Structures are given as structure tokens and as C-alpha cells.
XYZ file of C-alpha atoms in Angstrom:
702
model
C 44.608 -10.549 153.298
C 44.838 -10.306 149.536
C 48.661 -10.909 149.714
C 48.139 -14.118 151.695
C 45.571 -15.340 149.168
C 47.779 -14.669 146.182
C 50.715 -16.507 147.875
C 48.750 -19.552 148.908
C 48.742 -21.348 145.441
C 52.428 -20.619 145.110
C 52.928 -22.396 148.345
C 50.900 -25.282 147.313
C 52.769 -25.718 144.050
C 55.952 -25.737 146.001
C 54.796 -28.734 148.124
C 56.418 -32.038 147.462
C 54.255 -34.628 145.673
C 53.627 -36.281 149.010
C 51.859 -33.205 150.298
C 50.097 -32.047 147.000
C 46.280 -32.323 146.735
C 44.303 -34.345 144.267
C 43.828 -31.456 141.900
C 47.560 -30.770 141.739
C 48.235 -34.432 141.181
C 45.643 -34.422 138.405
C 47.330 -31.516 136.611
C 50.765 -33.135 137.169
C 49.397 -36.440 135.539
C 47.961 -34.526 132.697
C 51.317 -32.817 132.231
C 53.022 -36.228 131.787
C 50.112 -37.512 129.604
C 49.028 -39.993 132.281
C 45.544 -39.605 131.111
C 44.006 -42.525 133.032
C 45.180 -41.107 136.455
C 44.458 -37.575 135.500
C 40.968 -38.428 134.355
C 40.169 -40.380 137.626
C 41.442 -37.534 139.760
C 39.584 -34.742 137.762
C 36.333 -36.697 138.126
C 36.863 -36.854 141.991
C 37.430 -33.078 142.001
C 34.257 -31.962 139.994
C 32.481 -31.131 143.300
C 35.426 -29.534 145.208
C 36.988 -27.595 142.340
C 34.424 -27.932 139.413
C 35.974 -25.210 137.128
C 39.432 -26.688 137.220
C 38.181 -30.309 137.159
C 35.877 -29.857 134.068
C 38.585 -27.881 132.397
C 41.038 -30.758 132.894
C 38.480 -33.292 131.591
C 37.896 -31.078 128.537
C 41.606 -31.007 127.816
C 41.846 -34.859 128.041
C 38.710 -35.351 125.764
C 40.007 -32.774 123.363
C 43.367 -34.466 122.758
C 43.489 -37.224 120.059
C 46.476 -39.111 121.670
C 44.319 -40.919 124.360
C 41.322 -43.417 124.444
C 39.109 -40.741 125.974
C 39.257 -38.480 122.905
C 35.739 -37.212 122.234
C 35.046 -33.673 120.994
C 31.438 -33.618 122.031
C 32.483 -34.453 125.529
C 35.333 -31.888 125.318
C 32.808 -29.221 124.528
C 30.347 -30.155 127.153
C 33.054 -30.193 129.768
C 34.460 -26.843 128.755
C 30.912 -25.322 128.939
C 30.694 -26.682 132.482
C 34.099 -25.422 133.290
C 33.052 -21.872 132.059
C 29.817 -21.874 134.119
C 31.723 -22.984 137.218
C 34.454 -20.436 136.814
C 31.907 -17.754 136.429
C 30.245 -18.820 139.670
C 33.534 -19.386 141.511
C 34.532 -17.067 144.375
C 37.675 -15.026 144.128
C 39.597 -17.348 146.452
C 38.826 -20.347 144.193
C 39.710 -18.423 141.082
C 43.054 -17.479 142.537
C 43.740 -21.058 143.587
C 42.851 -22.609 140.281
C 44.512 -19.750 138.422
C 47.879 -20.877 139.814
C 47.215 -24.264 138.137
C 46.651 -22.484 134.816
C 42.935 -22.371 134.829
C 41.603 -18.960 134.010
C 38.984 -17.319 131.749
C 41.743 -17.085 129.092
C 42.600 -20.770 129.186
C 38.964 -21.799 129.241
C 38.325 -19.619 126.208
C 41.451 -21.019 124.452
C 40.319 -24.662 125.208
C 36.864 -23.837 123.756
C 38.286 -22.368 120.562
C 40.610 -25.390 120.375
C 37.489 -27.738 120.459
C 35.788 -25.490 117.891
C 38.759 -25.808 115.600
C 39.230 -29.507 116.063
C 35.524 -30.088 115.286
C 35.815 -27.856 112.249
C 38.654 -29.773 110.902
C 36.641 -32.967 111.226
C 33.628 -31.368 109.425
C 35.823 -29.988 106.777
C 37.521 -33.343 106.349
C 34.161 -35.030 105.718
C 32.921 -32.163 103.529
C 29.293 -33.232 103.464
C 26.019 -31.414 104.179
C 25.506 -33.611 107.158
C 28.886 -32.911 108.728
C 28.517 -29.113 108.370
C 24.914 -29.241 109.641
C 26.105 -31.232 112.685
C 28.908 -28.639 113.330
C 26.311 -25.814 113.101
C 23.871 -27.681 115.366
C 26.555 -28.063 118.015
C 28.264 -24.707 117.544
C 25.838 -22.253 116.026
C 27.872 -19.259 117.080
C 31.361 -20.834 116.717
C 34.134 -18.909 114.971
C 33.649 -21.069 111.935
C 29.892 -20.957 111.748
C 29.591 -18.660 108.740
C 32.264 -20.642 106.844
C 30.431 -23.915 107.718
C 27.099 -22.511 106.748
C 28.408 -21.324 103.444
C 30.009 -24.697 102.751
C 26.728 -26.452 103.737
C 24.771 -24.223 101.409
C 27.133 -24.723 98.544
C 27.106 -28.608 98.900
C 23.305 -28.675 99.363
C 22.832 -26.565 96.254
C 25.129 -28.727 94.254
C 23.101 -31.785 95.303
C 19.954 -29.937 94.238
C 21.507 -29.065 90.945
C 22.607 -32.609 90.373
C 19.085 -33.879 91.027
C 17.819 -30.873 88.926
C 14.173 -31.416 89.827
C 11.480 -29.090 91.195
C 11.358 -31.167 94.289
C 15.045 -30.807 94.950
C 15.076 -27.027 94.409
C 12.048 -26.456 96.443
C 13.512 -28.459 99.297
C 16.673 -26.306 99.132
C 14.762 -23.021 99.011
C 12.622 -23.970 102.008
C 15.464 -25.343 104.149
C 18.108 -22.786 103.296
C 16.241 -19.491 103.049
C 19.295 -17.422 103.902
C 21.675 -19.116 101.436
C 23.312 -16.972 98.831
C 22.422 -19.761 96.302
C 18.706 -19.349 97.038
C 18.299 -16.697 94.342
C 19.566 -19.063 91.641
C 17.642 -21.980 93.324
C 14.376 -20.102 93.011
C 15.053 -19.219 89.361
C 15.987 -22.902 88.728
C 12.953 -24.044 90.682
C 10.651 -21.985 88.415
C 12.491 -23.369 85.351
C 12.212 -26.947 86.652
C 8.490 -26.661 87.342
C 8.132 -25.219 83.790
C 10.224 -28.003 82.208
C 8.553 -30.836 84.227
C 5.076 -29.535 83.730
C 5.596 -29.153 79.941
C 7.689 -32.130 79.383
C 5.284 -33.372 76.712
C 5.821 -30.063 74.845
C 2.287 -30.142 73.555
C -0.484 -27.625 73.507
C -2.291 -29.313 76.480
C 0.750 -29.280 78.676
C 1.474 -25.623 78.092
C -2.102 -24.589 78.749
C -2.119 -26.692 81.982
C 1.018 -25.034 83.188
C -0.348 -21.516 82.659
C -3.510 -22.420 84.482
C -1.627 -24.122 87.398
C 1.274 -21.685 87.854
C 0.021 -18.189 86.925
C 2.813 -16.442 88.884
C 5.686 -18.427 87.437
C 8.018 -16.179 85.325
C 7.978 -18.798 82.586
C 4.266 -18.136 81.891
C 5.255 -15.897 79.047
C 7.419 -18.502 77.592
C 4.535 -21.104 77.846
C 2.218 -18.548 76.185
C 4.915 -18.181 73.392
C 4.612 -21.818 72.878
C 0.910 -21.871 72.954
C 0.948 -19.246 70.219
C 3.545 -21.066 68.190
C 1.665 -24.448 68.450
C -1.687 -22.842 67.797
C -0.462 -21.192 64.606
C 1.865 -23.770 62.948
C 0.845 -22.739 59.427
C 0.508 -18.979 60.236
C -2.915 -19.023 58.476
C -5.748 -16.660 59.046
C -7.879 -19.433 60.384
C -5.248 -20.362 62.907
C -4.706 -16.784 64.159
C -8.495 -16.317 64.578
C -8.831 -19.632 66.473
C -5.968 -18.651 68.804
C -7.485 -15.160 69.573
C -10.860 -16.773 70.439
C -9.295 -19.584 72.588
C -6.615 -17.649 74.377
C -7.957 -14.095 75.031
C -5.552 -13.545 77.931
C -2.393 -14.637 76.159
C 0.110 -11.791 75.795
C 0.546 -12.772 72.020
C -3.050 -11.950 71.054
C -1.966 -8.498 69.813
C 0.700 -10.181 67.679
C -1.860 -12.682 66.446
C -4.259 -9.792 65.505
C -1.506 -7.910 63.588
C -0.279 -11.078 61.921
C -3.780 -11.859 60.885
C -4.201 -8.498 59.478
C -0.759 -8.412 57.721
C -1.450 -11.867 56.300
C -4.913 -10.764 54.993
C -3.736 -7.468 53.624
C -0.260 -8.377 52.633
C -0.532 -6.195 49.392
C -1.985 -3.334 51.506
C -4.586 -2.297 49.033
C -7.911 -0.644 49.537
C -9.842 -3.692 48.453
C -8.154 -6.111 50.981
C -8.507 -3.553 53.801
C -12.224 -3.202 53.033
C -12.838 -6.916 52.906
C -10.845 -7.368 56.284
C -13.007 -4.694 58.053
C -16.196 -6.546 56.911
C -14.799 -9.936 58.025
C -13.214 -8.901 61.323
C -15.181 -5.949 62.766
C -13.637 -6.612 66.340
C -10.086 -5.868 65.088
C -8.661 -3.972 68.118
C -6.235 -1.632 66.195
C -8.975 0.139 64.096
C -7.206 3.454 63.977
C -4.051 1.841 62.465
C -6.326 0.162 59.859
C -8.150 3.320 58.947
C -4.839 5.067 58.683
C -3.660 2.226 56.298
C -6.822 2.439 54.327
C -6.488 6.102 53.627
C -2.784 5.967 52.667
C -2.508 2.359 51.443
C -0.500 3.354 48.307
C 0.793 6.663 49.547
C 4.385 7.535 50.324
C 5.020 10.900 52.005
C 8.022 12.988 51.963
C 8.901 16.009 54.125
C 8.948 19.369 52.221
C 9.551 22.953 53.378
C 7.782 26.128 52.340
C 8.339 29.594 53.869
C 10.321 27.958 56.757
C 7.508 25.599 57.657
C 7.420 21.776 57.055
C 4.722 19.416 55.903
C 4.446 16.397 53.504
C 4.071 15.731 49.895
C 3.431 12.531 47.941
C 5.720 11.052 45.306
C 3.997 13.104 42.625
C 4.879 16.324 44.404
C 1.427 16.915 45.648
C 0.916 18.525 49.039
C -0.729 16.030 51.357
C -0.148 17.504 54.800
C 0.008 21.348 55.211
C 3.394 22.845 55.814
C 2.731 24.230 59.369
C 5.427 22.692 61.597
C 8.847 23.998 62.520
C 10.262 20.571 61.694
C 9.213 17.073 60.819
C 10.760 13.652 60.520
C 9.850 10.801 58.181
C 7.043 8.361 58.825
C 7.791 5.168 60.792
C 5.038 2.558 61.198
C 2.303 5.062 60.272
C 3.338 8.102 62.421
C 5.859 10.936 62.145
C 7.423 13.176 64.591
C 6.619 16.888 64.315
C 7.552 19.949 66.186
C 6.329 23.397 67.088
C 8.885 25.566 68.843
C 10.444 23.457 71.594
C 7.478 20.978 71.697
C 6.990 17.817 69.671
C 4.314 15.152 69.103
C 3.300 12.874 66.280
C 0.818 12.930 63.282
C -0.595 10.041 61.203
C -0.559 9.917 57.359
C -3.722 11.900 57.220
C -2.130 14.765 59.098
C -4.178 14.280 62.230
C -2.234 14.786 65.547
C -1.943 11.501 67.463
C 0.486 12.255 70.193
C -0.232 15.967 71.328
C 2.524 18.355 70.284
C 3.211 19.204 73.953
C 6.290 17.232 74.916
C 9.986 17.972 75.125
C 10.796 14.547 73.682
C 8.901 11.618 72.154
C 10.642 8.374 71.525
C 10.039 5.743 68.862
C 7.186 3.283 69.466
C 8.146 -0.002 70.850
C 5.541 -2.626 71.531
C 2.833 -0.027 70.799
C 4.163 2.500 73.429
C 6.408 5.427 73.115
C 8.258 7.179 75.985
C 7.507 10.924 76.336
C 9.369 13.524 78.402
C 8.338 17.004 79.769
C 10.283 19.192 82.232
C 12.470 16.320 83.224
C 9.581 13.842 83.825
C 8.932 10.728 81.839
C 5.908 8.784 81.058
C 4.599 6.865 77.950
C 1.733 7.056 75.407
C 0.124 4.394 73.299
C -0.287 4.516 69.504
C -3.549 6.464 70.061
C -1.687 9.171 71.908
C -3.243 8.288 75.256
C -0.950 8.737 78.233
C -0.833 5.151 79.665
C 2.129 5.544 81.992
C 1.947 8.672 84.123
C 4.696 11.243 83.907
C 6.115 10.771 87.304
C 9.520 9.184 86.523
C 12.986 10.718 86.228
C 13.823 8.191 83.599
C 11.828 5.534 81.670
C 13.104 2.972 79.238
C 11.470 1.580 76.031
C 9.073 -1.243 76.518
C 10.540 -4.694 75.956
C 8.658 -7.839 76.696
C 5.909 -5.865 78.348
C 8.070 -4.050 80.872
C 10.142 -0.876 80.960
C 12.698 0.265 83.603
C 11.656 3.271 85.543
C 13.612 5.564 87.842
C 11.922 6.855 91.026
C 13.764 8.887 93.607
C 17.133 7.701 92.253
C 16.302 4.044 92.099
C 15.297 1.796 89.258
C 12.472 -0.665 89.093
C 10.097 -1.821 86.323
C 6.521 -0.910 85.225
C 4.245 -2.532 82.647
C 2.672 -0.807 79.654
C -0.155 0.536 81.865
C 2.165 2.091 84.346
C 1.662 -0.476 87.159
C 4.745 -1.084 89.185
C 5.900 -4.698 88.642
C 9.274 -4.671 90.163
C 10.090 -2.451 93.177
C 12.805 0.351 92.502
C 15.920 -1.143 94.208
C 18.731 -0.455 91.710
C 21.046 2.222 90.703
C 21.049 1.214 87.054
C 18.682 -1.013 84.808
C 18.273 -2.125 81.259
C 15.654 -3.597 78.963
C 14.274 -7.110 79.395
C 15.444 -9.666 76.750
C 14.509 -13.355 76.995
C 12.860 -12.745 80.457
C 16.169 -11.351 81.862
C 17.296 -7.857 82.591
C 20.726 -6.442 83.819
C 20.619 -4.296 86.949
C 23.368 -2.698 88.969
C 24.092 -1.179 92.366
C 27.237 -0.162 94.179
C 29.241 -0.436 91.013
C 28.344 -4.182 90.550
C 25.918 -5.765 88.175
C 23.734 -8.797 88.023
C 20.526 -10.175 86.320
C 16.925 -10.337 87.468
C 13.920 -12.107 86.117
C 10.440 -10.703 85.315
C 9.091 -11.008 88.763
C 12.104 -9.219 90.111
C 13.879 -12.390 91.459
C 17.724 -12.178 91.395
C 19.007 -14.751 88.966
C 22.595 -13.605 88.828
C 23.865 -11.888 92.006
C 25.173 -8.365 91.674
C 28.880 -9.298 91.672
C 30.208 -8.351 88.250
C 31.825 -5.242 86.946
C 29.857 -5.530 83.749
C 27.182 -7.813 82.431
C 26.103 -7.676 78.766
C 22.765 -9.263 78.943
C 21.087 -12.247 77.117
C 19.534 -10.536 74.031
C 21.938 -12.520 71.713
C 22.334 -15.695 73.787
C 25.031 -16.150 76.498
C 26.019 -12.963 78.382
C 29.493 -11.681 78.455
C 30.661 -10.600 81.883
C 33.656 -8.898 83.435
C 35.149 -9.632 86.877
C 38.376 -8.312 88.356
C 39.110 -6.857 85.039
C 38.740 -10.290 83.184
C 36.192 -11.501 80.763
C 33.992 -14.580 80.649
C 30.607 -15.955 79.765
C 27.480 -16.906 81.810
C 24.250 -18.694 80.965
C 20.741 -17.290 81.501
C 20.690 -19.126 85.014
C 23.955 -17.398 86.082
C 25.905 -20.607 85.460
C 29.487 -19.978 84.312
C 30.058 -21.078 80.732
C 33.475 -19.567 80.340
C 35.386 -18.490 83.432
C 36.049 -14.802 83.717
C 39.815 -15.101 83.306
C 40.248 -13.977 79.649
C 41.768 -10.788 78.148
C 38.821 -10.292 75.903
C 35.562 -12.065 74.909
C 33.913 -10.686 71.746
C 30.203 -10.647 70.899
C 28.678 -13.643 69.323
C 28.453 -13.755 65.538
C 27.511 -16.940 63.573
C 27.336 -18.678 66.910
C 31.041 -18.031 67.889
C 32.750 -15.423 69.938
C 36.446 -14.270 69.786
C 38.449 -15.031 72.943
C 41.889 -13.330 73.310
C 44.564 -14.289 75.885
C 47.888 -12.636 75.498
C 49.251 -13.284 72.110
C 46.749 -16.024 71.099
C 43.178 -16.053 70.153
C 40.432 -18.553 69.186
C 36.603 -18.894 69.266
C 34.110 -20.374 71.686
C 30.560 -21.512 70.861
C 27.459 -20.663 72.895
C 28.183 -23.270 75.530
C 31.580 -21.751 76.287
C 33.465 -24.594 74.683
C 36.475 -23.724 72.370
C 35.118 -24.603 68.998
C 38.288 -23.190 67.365
C 41.283 -23.487 69.614
C 43.525 -20.457 70.424
C 45.915 -21.353 67.708
C 45.759 -17.990 66.005
C 47.951 -14.949 66.672
C 46.236 -12.071 68.526
C 47.500 -9.330 66.268
C 47.233 -5.558 67.055
C 43.499 -4.539 67.268
C 42.299 -8.100 66.760
C 39.325 -7.230 68.903
C 38.139 -4.693 66.203
C 38.361 -7.106 63.192
C 38.550 -10.611 64.574
C 34.808 -11.439 65.004
C 32.923 -13.628 62.701
C 30.765 -12.111 60.004
C 28.779 -13.851 57.268
C 30.194 -17.127 58.297
C 33.877 -16.107 58.023
C 36.479 -14.496 60.258
C 39.822 -12.787 59.615
C 42.686 -14.427 61.387
C 46.430 -14.306 61.535
C 49.024 -17.105 61.563
C 52.729 -16.780 61.013
C 52.351 -13.068 60.661
C 49.960 -13.405 57.763
C 46.274 -12.856 57.428
C 43.634 -15.059 55.968
C 39.924 -16.126 56.395
C 38.420 -19.182 58.077
C 34.926 -20.490 58.262
C 32.870 -21.439 61.346
C 34.342 -24.975 61.303
C 37.842 -23.595 61.217
C 38.167 -24.513 57.482
C 40.575 -22.286 55.647
C 38.774 -20.059 53.152
C 41.552 -17.663 52.190
C 45.220 -18.807 52.638
C 47.360 -17.044 55.290
C 49.462 -15.078 52.886
C 48.209 -11.516 53.145
C 49.191 -8.381 55.131
C 45.549 -7.671 55.736
C 42.008 -8.794 54.760
C 39.461 -6.134 54.332
C 36.138 -7.826 54.993
C 33.828 -10.849 54.615
C 30.505 -9.627 53.419
C 30.666 -9.976 49.708
C 31.300 -12.623 47.018
C 34.863 -11.339 46.761
C 37.213 -10.594 49.679
C 39.478 -7.639 49.812
C 43.154 -8.740 50.522
C 46.326 -6.731 50.881
C 49.669 -8.011 49.614
C 52.666 -5.777 50.336
C 51.254 -2.273 49.851
C 48.458 -2.890 47.360
C 44.915 -4.317 47.655
C 43.101 -6.805 45.469
C 40.311 -9.201 45.638
C 39.997 -13.077 45.920
C 37.015 -15.306 45.637
C 35.545 -17.823 48.064
C 38.138 -20.398 46.843
C 40.976 -18.056 47.517
C 41.624 -17.394 43.862
C 42.962 -14.058 42.904
C 40.302 -12.231 40.940
C 41.874 -8.748 40.984
C 45.631 -8.485 41.459
C 46.802 -5.934 44.092
C 46.508 -2.579 42.315
C 44.417 -0.445 44.719
C 45.742 1.847 47.518
C 42.663 1.167 49.523
C 39.506 -0.924 49.224
C 36.299 -1.412 51.342
C 34.011 -4.447 51.951
C 30.980 -4.953 49.723
C 27.824 -2.915 50.422
C 24.690 -3.550 48.498
C 26.505 -5.337 45.619
C 29.289 -2.908 45.236
C 32.759 -2.481 46.802
C 34.482 0.842 46.892
C 38.066 1.073 45.738
C 40.692 3.895 45.724
C 43.781 4.684 43.691
C 45.815 7.861 43.950
C 43.228 9.498 46.109
C 40.406 8.906 43.590
C 37.500 6.467 44.194
C 35.533 3.946 42.106
C 33.715 0.751 42.714
C 33.694 -2.922 41.513
C 30.717 -5.262 41.195
C 30.374 -8.847 42.365
C 32.464 -10.194 39.410
C 35.351 -7.805 40.048
C 34.465 -5.488 37.190
C 35.292 -1.897 37.826
C 31.838 -0.531 36.988
C 32.464 3.026 38.495
C 36.022 4.096 37.414
C 38.521 5.369 39.892
C 38.123 9.010 38.814
C 36.039 10.572 41.594
C 37.056 12.637 44.589
C 34.379 11.039 46.859
C 32.199 8.004 46.688
C 29.774 6.575 49.482
C 28.886 3.043 50.040
C 26.098 1.759 47.857
C 22.602 1.516 49.347
C 19.105 0.878 47.691
C 20.988 -0.258 44.619
C 22.706 3.121 44.041
C 25.869 4.989 45.049
C 26.403 8.678 45.647
C 29.696 10.229 44.279
C 31.432 12.776 42.361
C 34.196 15.418 42.514
C 33.230 19.176 42.525
C 29.583 18.121 42.638
C 27.751 14.882 43.590
C 25.510 12.553 41.437
C 24.158 9.065 41.690
C 25.229 5.884 39.998
C 23.250 2.584 39.757
C 24.805 -0.871 40.393
C 26.000 -1.094 36.701
C 27.856 2.233 37.078
C 25.320 4.193 34.938
C 24.782 7.771 35.963
C 21.155 8.242 36.995
C 21.441 11.705 38.437
C 24.191 13.885 37.034
C 26.990 15.317 39.312
C 25.246 18.669 39.982
C 24.458 18.639 43.729
C 26.280 19.723 46.894
C 24.756 16.774 48.859
C 22.555 13.796 48.180
C 20.632 11.466 50.525
C 18.976 8.294 49.104
C 15.501 7.980 50.555
C 14.794 4.514 49.069
C 15.357 2.583 45.768
C 13.184 5.092 43.959
C 13.815 8.575 45.338
C 16.846 10.752 46.243
C 16.862 13.935 48.233
C 19.341 16.350 46.660
C 20.748 19.622 47.969
C 22.167 22.759 46.579
C 23.443 24.592 49.593
C 20.579 24.972 52.098
C 17.830 24.299 49.558
C 16.765 20.820 48.625
C 14.618 18.883 46.086
C 13.470 15.273 45.455
C 14.513 13.359 42.277
C 13.450 10.057 40.730
C 16.169 7.445 40.640
C 14.304 5.867 37.557
C 15.105 8.691 35.148
C 16.586 11.650 37.247
C 13.415 13.732 36.866
C 12.455 16.210 39.539
C 9.490 15.278 41.884
C 9.587 18.555 43.783
C 11.841 21.590 44.297
C 12.075 24.027 47.111
C 11.363 27.484 45.962
C 14.610 29.046 44.784
C 16.426 25.716 44.295
């Protein structure tokens, strides 16, 4: 029986046209493009042979070379054909299969309709066209492509409008769009900008009250602080503290008030301040200042233990620690065995000496570590962030990254989790933005954890200094704080911003872009070897090369030093080191040669002096080019605190005029400040005055 069923359609196809049925005649008409006849016959067969008839009608409606072309109809017909074919008995399937109607041909026709409809939508390239495609074919083969294109165009429309209404509509309508992350960030920014368009105190206060969860609240609070204290007076600070007790800048206001009141930091000023402001919240810091207002403390060693003396050599803090470091902002690190903590200037322990590590204070909080667990203490030594983390960053803008079970999130200065641990790497917040990473890719989040820049870059610098450098596919570019591309990632190298400009290198050429990503100085200069190490701007000037020669330009591309040198040694001083042939000299800001090439090596200015070298011996010149320290010394360090350390067999100290203030009689010297030097003879050390060279204190046996 099966054999007869298979042979039946072959027999029908072999019939002469006179004996062929309506369905066969319909397909024959379709074959010769007689669409009118084929359409009429197919319509008559929709009840007798529905799968084949609806298939034929779909083919006619899906061809653009006839008046019945209608892709919507073609789609509806092919759906009917598919349903009918599914329900058809085997005998019917065999019959119409001989006419070319099968599951494969029906699927192919449906895909044909999908593709033609996609071509129409893509040709129109509008949100409405892509939406219509998705409404008709939500599971079509081009659905994801259509959805992505629709999201992109809709977001561009929202960006063009650039209003809170437009961004809110996009976020609500396209919740699964990739662009929704940026849209949310832009929505928050648009709400902020529109709400504070007046840029006055009232508008910023109203914004904070109406939108407490907006990530721009801190920015608004910054503006409230700025507008409330335009003159930075004591009265303004006090009024701000009273009016805005919840503003995150209140601690800054208190400290600024205190610093303004006690700018000379004398006992009388501190006493008056306490009387006038008894509610000052940082009373322990104040008391510390009061006790040591005019006291400078220096580490000293006795019998293998460390303490502190004053500048008269008097012991102020007993030598009882295994090691100490200098005071920073009123506290000093000290250690016993393998534990460390801090003391204040009175010698009182502030941070208990029980931690493996204690970091420097940042925003009044210091990271501490013990047995591989991290937490944080405040300036009073209280543990404010519990020691439950495997890593904890310094606090910046009120938040610190924290690692928990291999993932990074963020906590505030009281240890409360603000951003859920989701990332494999994290960094500090700067300008309300932080760089995070996962799966070897990096992006940027905001203070509430919202993704501002998707994790799609190989490296993201961060926005601490303005625009962020990024790297993608091994190429460098720039993005703005919303993730907008300022400079496409297609360059060999993009340098850090200095003086508002960044070096951009491509092949053998280089130039400079501004913070908008626009080339302020075209790539007209030669990218000489190692240009990335010396080509950045510094102090308003940059070393460049043209025609194989080096010179200096200013930020407006004006020529400062002509292109006629083998090398240029720096841009910091009043004179610029230049190399002609094999020797170095100096030119002034007009490019005039002040010192002819006579040195084997020179260095840029540091604290008013520039080191020079001839025949292996060192000296220094001042700002006029005068050789104030002759080139007769085997070693000479860069100047700092108005002095330079140098000598031959032994070391001494020179002032800026080249006068010897400490004879060359020590094995090592460290300048503490402009008044004191720490000098060594072997392992022993002492302190000497830079005013007259006298000893302040000597270690026994020195």
C-alpha cells in the first residue's frame, strides 16, 4: 500500500494538462509567473488541500514582481500552511510533497518572509520599523539584531533630546537594552541639571530634598557648600554647619573653620577657638594641636628602641618602640615586634599596637590588617569597619572598595555595604566614578553601583584627572564620564593629561588632544624613539621633534625653543637643558643660549638648582645659569628644601647659593625639612641644623 501511495503523485504529475487537477494547475501557473491564475486556483483549493494552497498563496504574496505582493499576507499564509501541514494525514503530505510542499519548503518560505521583512525594516532604519518587525516576528532570526538596532536608535533619540523625560521614557520602555545603563546615568544627570538649572542655593537645596537617592546629591551638596561659603569666612562656615547638618561637607566646614581661626596654630588662638566653638566635633585633634602647637618631633634611637625628641634635642616621647615613622597629620606609626599602631604627639596610643599593617589616614579613616583580614579605624582609633574583608581600599569620596569571598563591592566609612560585591577588581572613587573589572574587562560604575560604562575595555584609567584613557583591542582612546567616546580607541598611544593636553602617537607621528578629544595640536611632529616617556606637557611646555631635531612648544603650539637640538632635558626651570652634538647647555624662555654646550650631562631644575656633570664630576647652576656648585663632586642629589646633598668620599650639604652649610663628613644625609638634616656615619645617625650646621642630637657613639 505504501508503494502505491508514493507512486500516486508521480502518476498525477505525468498527466497531460487536460487531466491535471486544480492544485497542479495552480503550481504550473505559479511556475510560469501567471500569478492571477495561480492565486485564483490556490484560493479554490484552500479547503481541499489547505497546506499546499496556503503555501502557494504565501509564495505569491512574498514575491515583489506581482500586484499581490504583501509580506504581512505572506506571513499569515505561511503560518496557515504550517498548521495545515502539521494536521495533514500522511496521504495528503505525500501528495503535496510531490508538488514541492514539505516541512522544509514551508520553513524556507517562512525564512524568506522573515528576511524580506528585515530588509524592509533595515531600509527604513527607524525605531518604528524595527518595532513593527519585532511585533510581527518576536522570535524571528533577526529579532536580536532588530532589537539591538531599535534600542540604539531609540537611545540616540533620547540623547538628542537630552532631557530627563526622554531618558526616563527610554529606561521604562527598553529595560533590557544595553544602553539602559548609560541612559540611567544620563537620566540622573539630566534630573540634576534640569532641577538645578538656576545654579543657585535654593535650586540645589530643593534638588537634594526631592531626589535623595540621585547619585548627584553629593555634587549638589558640594555646590551648597561652595555657595554658602563664598568668602570662606568663619561666619560663613558656622552658618553652613547650622543650616546643613546632614551635608557631607560639614566635617570639611568644621576643619576649615578651625584652620581659618587658628591659622597660626598658637596656644592663644586654640584657647579662644575652644571657648567660642565648644561643639567642635574633632576635639581630640584640637587638644593634640594645643599640646604640641609649636612642637616638631623627630624620631631618635636609644639602646635599640625608638622614641621622639623635639628640635632642641629634648626627649618628648620615651624610646620604647622597635621602630617609628615620622608624624603625619598629628599621628605617627609605631611598632612593637610584628605589630603596629599609631601614637599622637603626646605619646598616647591612638590606634592600638595590635595590627599587622596600618595605612595612612584618608578622609579621617585608616585601613588596618590583621591575619589577612582588613577593616578600618577612625582618627580616634575606633574600629569603624569590621575586619571581615580580604582586601579594603582607602576611603575616597566616602566609599572604599572591599573584597568579600573573591568579589569586590563598596562600603562606607561606617562599614555599611553600599554596593554589592560583584566584581573581580575595583578601584577608588574619583568624581563619583570608580573603575571595576570582571572577566578581564573593565568598565565604570557610579556611587549607587549603577553601570555607567559597560565592562568592555581591556583597561580604563578612571576620571581622577578628567577624561579617562581606555584601551580596546590593543588600541588607546578617551572616554568621558558618561562613557561617551571622546577619542576613538584606535591610536598607538594616548598619554596622561598635563596642562589640559594629552600626547597621541600613531606610527611615526604625534600630536596633542584637549580634554574634549579634539586635536589641539595636530600630529605634525615626529614620534621619535621613547616619545611616550618624554613627550608629555609639563609646566606649560612639551619637548617635540621635527626634522630630526628637538625643541619645545607651548600649549598653543607656539615655538618656545627652536628645533635645532639633539635632545632637550626638561621644562621645569627658568632655563631649559639642550643638547647640541655631544654636549649639553642651557637656553632661556626666548630660546637664547645662556650656557653653551659644555656639560656631558645635565638635569632639569629642582628647587631652584639644576645639576650638571663634566668628566664624571657633578655640580649645579642656579636660575641665572651661574655655576654655584662647581663640578668637582663625585655625587650630588637634586635640591630640596633649598639645599642639596653632595660630596666625594664623604657627603655634606650646600645651600642654593652654593655655600657649604654642613661639611662633607658623613656617609649619608637625608634632608628632613628646610631647617634640619638627618646625617649618618655608618649605622649611627644624628640631627644637624641647616642654619649653622650645629648638632641638635647625636646617637650614642656617633
